[in-house]
mmCIF file of C-alpha atoms in Angstrom:
data_model
loop_
_atom_site.group_PDB
_atom_site.id
_atom_site.type_symbol
_atom_site.label_atom_id
_atom_site.label_comp_id
_atom_site.label_asym_id
_atom_site.label_seq_id
_atom_site.Cartn_x
_atom_site.Cartn_y
_atom_site.Cartn_z
ATOM 1 C CA UNK A 1490 12.808 -10.977 5.633
ATOM 2 C CA UNK A 1491 12.453 -9.340 2.260
ATOM 3 C CA UNK A 1492 13.342 -5.663 2.458
ATOM 4 C CA UNK A 1493 12.878 -2.870 -0.039
ATOM 5 C CA UNK A 1494 15.031 0.185 0.566
ATOM 6 C CA UNK A 1495 13.530 3.403 -0.799
ATOM 7 C CA UNK A 1496 15.476 6.659 -1.198
ATOM 8 C CA UNK A 1497 15.293 9.491 -0.642
ATOM 9 C CA UNK A 1498 12.820 9.611 2.210
ATOM 10 C CA UNK A 1499 12.209 13.307 1.645
ATOM 11 C CA UNK A 1500 13.014 15.589 -1.231
ATOM 12 C CA UNK A 1501 12.224 19.197 -1.986
ATOM 13 C CA UNK A 1502 12.713 20.372 -5.525
ATOM 14 C CA UNK A 1503 12.023 23.440 -7.577
ATOM 15 C CA UNK A 1504 9.197 23.501 -10.070
ATOM 16 C CA UNK A 1505 10.378 22.359 -13.481
ATOM 17 C CA UNK A 1506 13.138 20.082 -12.270
ATOM 18 C CA UNK A 1507 13.166 16.283 -12.247
ATOM 19 C CA UNK A 1508 13.426 14.009 -9.257
ATOM 20 C CA UNK A 1509 14.441 10.365 -9.157
ATOM 21 C CA UNK A 1510 13.233 7.954 -6.496
ATOM 22 C CA UNK A 1511 14.982 4.617 -6.080
ATOM 23 C CA UNK A 1512 13.776 1.349 -4.676
ATOM 24 C CA UNK A 1513 16.217 -1.473 -4.112
ATOM 25 C CA UNK A 1514 15.405 -4.980 -3.034
ATOM 26 C CA UNK A 1515 18.102 -5.860 -0.543
ATOM 27 C CA UNK A 1516 17.847 -9.592 -0.072
ATOM 28 C CA UNK A 1517 15.647 -10.869 -2.858
ATOM 29 C CA UNK A 1518 15.026 -10.399 -6.526
ATOM 30 C CA UNK A 1519 12.108 -8.125 -7.287
ATOM 31 C CA UNK A 1520 10.728 -9.364 -10.561
ATOM 32 C CA UNK A 1521 7.722 -7.082 -10.256
ATOM 33 C CA UNK A 1522 7.634 -3.658 -8.643
ATOM 34 C CA UNK A 1523 4.571 -1.550 -8.014
ATOM 35 C CA UNK A 1524 4.539 2.223 -7.598
ATOM 36 C CA UNK A 1525 1.889 3.966 -5.565
ATOM 37 C CA UNK A 1526 1.021 7.579 -4.886
ATOM 38 C CA UNK A 1527 -0.632 8.710 -1.713
ATOM 39 C CA UNK A 1528 -2.277 12.088 -1.259
ATOM 40 C CA UNK A 1529 -2.717 13.507 2.251
ATOM 41 C CA UNK A 1530 -5.255 11.503 4.204
ATOM 42 C CA UNK A 1531 -6.011 9.481 1.109
ATOM 43 C CA UNK A 1532 -5.556 5.931 0.035
ATOM 44 C CA UNK A 1533 -2.694 4.566 -1.977
ATOM 45 C CA UNK A 1534 -3.320 4.861 -5.675
ATOM 46 C CA UNK A 1535 -1.579 2.354 -7.908
ATOM 47 C CA UNK A 1536 0.341 4.275 -10.548
ATOM 48 C CA UNK A 1537 2.107 1.540 -12.455
ATOM 49 C CA UNK A 1538 3.412 -1.992 -12.457
ATOM 50 C CA UNK A 1539 6.885 -2.700 -13.745
ATOM 51 C CA UNK A 1540 8.511 -5.988 -14.600
ATOM 52 C CA UNK A 1541 12.261 -6.297 -14.884
ATOM 53 C CA UNK A 1542 13.414 -5.681 -18.417
ATOM 54 C CA UNK A 1543 10.000 -4.592 -19.677
ATOM 55 C CA UNK A 1544 8.189 -1.327 -20.084
ATOM 56 C CA UNK A 1545 6.009 -0.377 -17.164
ATOM 57 C CA UNK A 1546 2.256 -0.763 -17.345
ATOM 58 C CA UNK A 1547 0.571 2.423 -16.229
ATOM 59 C CA UNK A 1548 -2.858 2.741 -14.670
ATOM 60 C CA UNK A 1549 -5.454 4.794 -16.427
ATOM 61 C CA UNK A 1550 -4.993 8.484 -15.891
ATOM 62 C CA UNK A 1551 -1.304 8.297 -14.974
ATOM 63 C CA UNK A 1552 0.939 10.295 -17.304
ATOM 64 C CA UNK A 1553 3.659 7.936 -18.440
ATOM 65 C CA UNK A 1554 5.755 10.787 -19.824
ATOM 66 C CA UNK A 1555 5.728 12.553 -16.479
ATOM 67 C CA UNK A 1556 6.298 9.526 -14.283
ATOM 68 C CA UNK A 1557 9.107 7.542 -15.866
ATOM 69 C CA UNK A 1558 9.628 4.107 -14.414
ATOM 70 C CA UNK A 1559 12.719 2.045 -15.049
ATOM 71 C CA UNK A 1560 13.223 -1.509 -13.862
ATOM 72 C CA UNK A 1561 16.483 -2.457 -15.468
ATOM 73 C CA UNK A 1562 17.582 -5.025 -12.927
ATOM 74 C CA UNK A 1563 16.035 -7.468 -10.508
ATOM 75 C CA UNK A 1564 17.125 -5.363 -7.558
ATOM 76 C CA UNK A 1565 16.491 -1.801 -8.674
ATOM 77 C CA UNK A 1566 13.464 0.119 -9.863
ATOM 78 C CA UNK A 1567 13.319 3.881 -10.222
ATOM 79 C CA UNK A 1568 10.565 6.446 -10.572
ATOM 80 C CA UNK A 1569 11.504 9.769 -12.110
ATOM 81 C CA UNK A 1570 9.098 12.651 -11.805
ATOM 82 C CA UNK A 1571 9.916 14.842 -14.781
ATOM 83 C CA UNK A 1572 9.339 18.591 -14.927
ATOM 84 C CA UNK A 1573 7.806 18.478 -11.495
ATOM 85 C CA UNK A 1574 5.071 20.904 -10.516
ATOM 86 C CA UNK A 1575 3.515 21.647 -7.131
ATOM 87 C CA UNK A 1576 0.597 19.347 -7.905
ATOM 88 C CA UNK A 1577 3.057 16.451 -8.094
ATOM 89 C CA UNK A 1578 3.809 16.926 -4.411
ATOM 90 C CA UNK A 1579 2.826 13.699 -2.727
ATOM 91 C CA UNK A 1580 4.003 10.607 -0.893
ATOM 92 C CA UNK A 1581 5.314 7.926 -3.248
ATOM 93 C CA UNK A 1582 5.690 4.312 -2.164
ATOM 94 C CA UNK A 1583 7.122 1.324 -3.984
ATOM 95 C CA UNK A 1584 6.171 -2.273 -3.374
ATOM 96 C CA UNK A 1585 7.526 -5.580 -4.573
ATOM 97 C CA UNK A 1586 6.123 -9.055 -4.846
ATOM 98 C CA UNK A 1587 8.175 -11.514 -2.904
ATOM 99 C CA UNK A 1588 8.424 -14.625 -5.029
ATOM 100 C CA UNK A 1589 7.947 -17.890 -3.227
ATOM 101 C CA UNK A 1590 5.291 -16.606 -0.867
ATOM 102 C CA UNK A 1591 2.372 -17.057 -3.207
ATOM 103 C CA UNK A 1592 -0.020 -14.205 -3.707
ATOM 104 C CA UNK A 1593 0.329 -13.158 -0.125
ATOM 105 C CA UNK A 1594 3.833 -11.760 -0.180
ATOM 106 C CA UNK A 1595 4.391 -8.063 -0.674
ATOM 107 C CA UNK A 1596 6.935 -5.759 0.833
ATOM 108 C CA UNK A 1597 6.868 -1.980 0.828
ATOM 109 C CA UNK A 1598 9.453 0.743 0.768
ATOM 110 C CA UNK A 1599 9.316 3.374 3.486
ATOM 111 C CA UNK A 1600 8.073 6.008 1.076
ATOM 112 C CA UNK A 1601 9.330 9.289 -0.347
ATOM 113 C CA UNK A 1602 7.780 12.633 0.539
ATOM 114 C CA UNK A 1603 8.119 14.859 -2.515
ATOM 115 C CA UNK A 1604 7.527 18.583 -2.150
ATOM 116 C CA UNK A 1605 7.696 20.749 -5.253
ATOM 117 C CA UNK A 1606 8.109 24.447 -4.583
ATOM 118 C CA UNK B 1345 -12.163 -5.351 -11.017
ATOM 119 C CA UNK B 1346 -11.531 -6.104 -7.382
ATOM 120 C CA UNK B 1347 -12.190 -3.438 -4.793
ATOM 121 C CA UNK B 1348 -12.483 -2.948 -1.078
ATOM 122 C CA UNK B 1349 -14.653 -0.521 0.844
ATOM 123 C CA UNK B 1350 -13.704 0.638 4.286
ATOM 124 C CA UNK B 1351 -16.708 1.853 6.228
ATOM 125 C CA UNK B 1352 -15.862 4.806 8.411
ATOM 126 C CA UNK B 1353 -12.974 7.072 7.566
ATOM 127 C CA UNK B 1354 -12.357 7.786 11.232
ATOM 128 C CA UNK B 1355 -12.848 5.582 14.282
ATOM 129 C CA UNK B 1356 -12.268 6.790 17.825
ATOM 130 C CA UNK B 1357 -11.979 4.487 20.814
ATOM 131 C CA UNK B 1358 -10.835 4.730 24.401
ATOM 132 C CA UNK B 1359 -7.745 2.933 25.558
ATOM 133 C CA UNK B 1360 -8.715 -0.600 26.520
ATOM 134 C CA UNK B 1361 -11.826 -0.626 24.349
ATOM 135 C CA UNK B 1362 -12.583 -2.953 21.469
ATOM 136 C CA UNK B 1363 -11.295 -1.902 18.075
ATOM 137 C CA UNK B 1364 -13.433 -2.737 15.048
ATOM 138 C CA UNK B 1365 -12.438 -1.530 11.598
ATOM 139 C CA UNK B 1366 -14.723 -2.557 8.786
ATOM 140 C CA UNK B 1367 -13.810 -3.750 5.317
ATOM 141 C CA UNK B 1368 -16.019 -5.182 2.622
ATOM 142 C CA UNK B 1369 -14.670 -6.576 -0.601
ATOM 143 C CA UNK B 1370 -15.956 -6.950 -4.095
ATOM 144 C CA UNK B 1371 -14.450 -9.810 -5.998
ATOM 145 C CA UNK B 1372 -15.591 -12.235 -8.629
ATOM 146 C CA UNK B 1373 -13.107 -14.857 -7.480
ATOM 147 C CA UNK B 1374 -11.894 -15.916 -4.038
ATOM 148 C CA UNK B 1375 -9.797 -12.964 -2.984
ATOM 149 C CA UNK B 1376 -6.594 -12.549 -1.092
ATOM 150 C CA UNK B 1377 -7.188 -9.862 1.521
ATOM 151 C CA UNK B 1378 -4.822 -7.822 3.616
ATOM 152 C CA UNK B 1379 -4.771 -5.315 6.440
ATOM 153 C CA UNK B 1380 -1.930 -2.829 6.667
ATOM 154 C CA UNK B 1381 -1.083 -0.141 9.197
ATOM 155 C CA UNK B 1382 0.670 3.107 8.362
ATOM 156 C CA UNK B 1383 2.226 5.554 10.788
ATOM 157 C CA UNK B 1384 2.817 9.169 9.712
ATOM 158 C CA UNK B 1385 5.332 9.565 6.896
ATOM 159 C CA UNK B 1386 6.140 5.892 6.887
ATOM 160 C CA UNK B 1387 5.507 2.970 4.599
ATOM 161 C CA UNK B 1388 3.034 0.197 5.245
ATOM 162 C CA UNK B 1389 3.353 -2.616 7.733
ATOM 163 C CA UNK B 1390 1.445 -5.833 7.197
ATOM 164 C CA UNK B 1391 -0.885 -6.670 10.066
ATOM 165 C CA UNK B 1392 -2.349 -9.852 8.625
ATOM 166 C CA UNK B 1393 -3.494 -11.498 5.426
ATOM 167 C CA UNK B 1394 -6.087 -13.970 4.253
ATOM 168 C CA UNK B 1395 -4.994 -16.326 1.504
ATOM 169 C CA UNK B 1396 -7.839 -18.877 1.509
ATOM 170 C CA UNK B 1397 -6.634 -20.920 4.455
ATOM 171 C CA UNK B 1398 -8.237 -20.381 7.872
ATOM 172 C CA UNK B 1399 -11.053 -17.825 7.859
ATOM 173 C CA UNK B 1400 -9.963 -16.380 11.199
ATOM 174 C CA UNK B 1401 -6.600 -14.782 10.713
ATOM 175 C CA UNK B 1402 -4.406 -13.678 13.578
ATOM 176 C CA UNK B 1403 -1.896 -10.952 12.992
ATOM 177 C CA UNK B 1404 0.647 -8.901 14.816
ATOM 178 C CA UNK B 1405 0.052 -6.622 17.802
ATOM 179 C CA UNK B 1406 -3.049 -8.530 18.886
ATOM 180 C CA UNK B 1407 -5.077 -7.848 15.758
ATOM 181 C CA UNK B 1408 -7.197 -10.422 14.008
ATOM 182 C CA UNK B 1409 -9.673 -10.501 11.148
ATOM 183 C CA UNK B 1410 -12.341 -12.906 10.023
ATOM 184 C CA UNK B 1411 -13.109 -13.650 6.403
ATOM 185 C CA UNK B 1412 -16.865 -13.987 5.940
ATOM 186 C CA UNK B 1413 -17.785 -14.949 2.424
ATOM 187 C CA UNK B 1414 -21.526 -14.643 3.047
ATOM 188 C CA UNK B 1415 -21.063 -11.029 4.099
ATOM 189 C CA UNK B 1416 -18.142 -10.280 1.759
ATOM 190 C CA UNK B 1417 -16.385 -8.842 4.788
ATOM 191 C CA UNK B 1418 -12.950 -8.904 6.335
ATOM 192 C CA UNK B 1419 -13.270 -6.754 9.443
ATOM 193 C CA UNK B 1420 -10.259 -6.066 11.641
ATOM 194 C CA UNK B 1421 -10.577 -6.338 15.414
ATOM 195 C CA UNK B 1422 -8.501 -5.999 18.533
ATOM 196 C CA UNK B 1423 -9.946 -6.718 21.977
ATOM 197 C CA UNK B 1424 -8.194 -3.896 23.798
ATOM 198 C CA UNK B 1425 -6.840 -0.753 22.181
ATOM 199 C CA UNK B 1426 -3.490 0.742 23.111
ATOM 200 C CA UNK B 1427 -2.425 4.314 22.556
ATOM 201 C CA UNK B 1428 0.222 3.018 20.165
ATOM 202 C CA UNK B 1429 -2.499 1.628 17.894
ATOM 203 C CA UNK B 1430 -3.389 5.134 16.736
ATOM 204 C CA UNK B 1431 -2.558 5.122 13.033
ATOM 205 C CA UNK B 1432 -4.016 4.796 9.558
ATOM 206 C CA UNK B 1433 -5.323 1.349 8.608
ATOM 207 C CA UNK B 1434 -5.806 0.085 5.095
ATOM 208 C CA UNK B 1435 -7.655 -2.928 3.816
ATOM 209 C CA UNK B 1436 -6.417 -4.263 0.481
ATOM 210 C CA UNK B 1437 -7.233 -6.934 -2.068
ATOM 211 C CA UNK B 1438 -4.871 -8.419 -4.597
ATOM 212 C CA UNK B 1439 -5.830 -7.993 -8.218
ATOM 213 C CA UNK B 1440 -4.177 -9.490 -11.231
ATOM 214 C CA UNK B 1441 -3.631 -7.106 -14.114
ATOM 215 C CA UNK B 1442 -1.783 -7.630 -17.351
ATOM 216 C CA UNK B 1443 1.536 -6.857 -15.741
ATOM 217 C CA UNK B 1444 1.249 -8.510 -12.383
ATOM 218 C CA UNK B 1445 -0.821 -8.964 -9.249
ATOM 219 C CA UNK B 1446 -1.048 -5.635 -7.470
ATOM 220 C CA UNK B 1447 -2.677 -4.657 -4.207
ATOM 221 C CA UNK B 1448 -5.713 -2.422 -4.459
ATOM 222 C CA UNK B 1449 -6.313 -0.415 -1.321
ATOM 223 C CA UNK B 1450 -9.375 0.928 0.401
ATOM 224 C CA UNK B 1451 -9.556 4.590 1.355
ATOM 225 C CA UNK B 1452 -8.231 3.939 4.804
ATOM 226 C CA UNK B 1453 -9.537 4.381 8.345
ATOM 227 C CA UNK B 1454 -7.872 6.656 10.852
ATOM 228 C CA UNK B 1455 -7.903 5.112 14.311
ATOM 229 C CA UNK B 1456 -7.690 7.486 17.254
ATOM 230 C CA UNK B 1457 -7.177 6.171 20.769
ATOM 231 C CA UNK B 1458 -7.882 8.356 23.762
ATOM 232 C CA UNK B 1459 -6.767 7.826 27.331
#
């Protein structure tokens, strides 16, 4: 089945540094990738939607200059948290539509636990 | 905008008991609805989905859900809980925005199973 590989699974970084999270579609082409953020014991909040070759569309309240999303190819999308601060610590998950399965086909990465110290 | 409401942030059952996790949706058009399970520090696993075919949807691990338009509900059930069912459960609805059709999640329900 369609698999999205997300790396790293865990990352600890110092405040002020940048962190890049990668999501790769292994056996399909991910035309559209979604990025979510999950706070502890909270729901997944949609941050942005990215289409290959286009600028990402960010949800209201999400800082596009802090959370840089690149979707340069059909198999790779990245989220870069720039100048990270402790409040950016969270669980980030990517998701891709699986074309050919109608509106019912989504696959998720395994998530990245970001801790900013 | 589409949305889902999960009633009850925490549900506790005994092993072998019925599991009922509630989800109500708000949608102006026939929705596509999903139930996902999440184990600690992991991504989401699809349990089942409703895409306007049969209203009773059977999923993995013995779970099923029934789409009831009159009640705008899509509750998740399992006849007999196992200890391994303890996890976080999310109901979701697909919503089309200008960039694509994303999943919008409810706040989640933590299921605890006691022996």
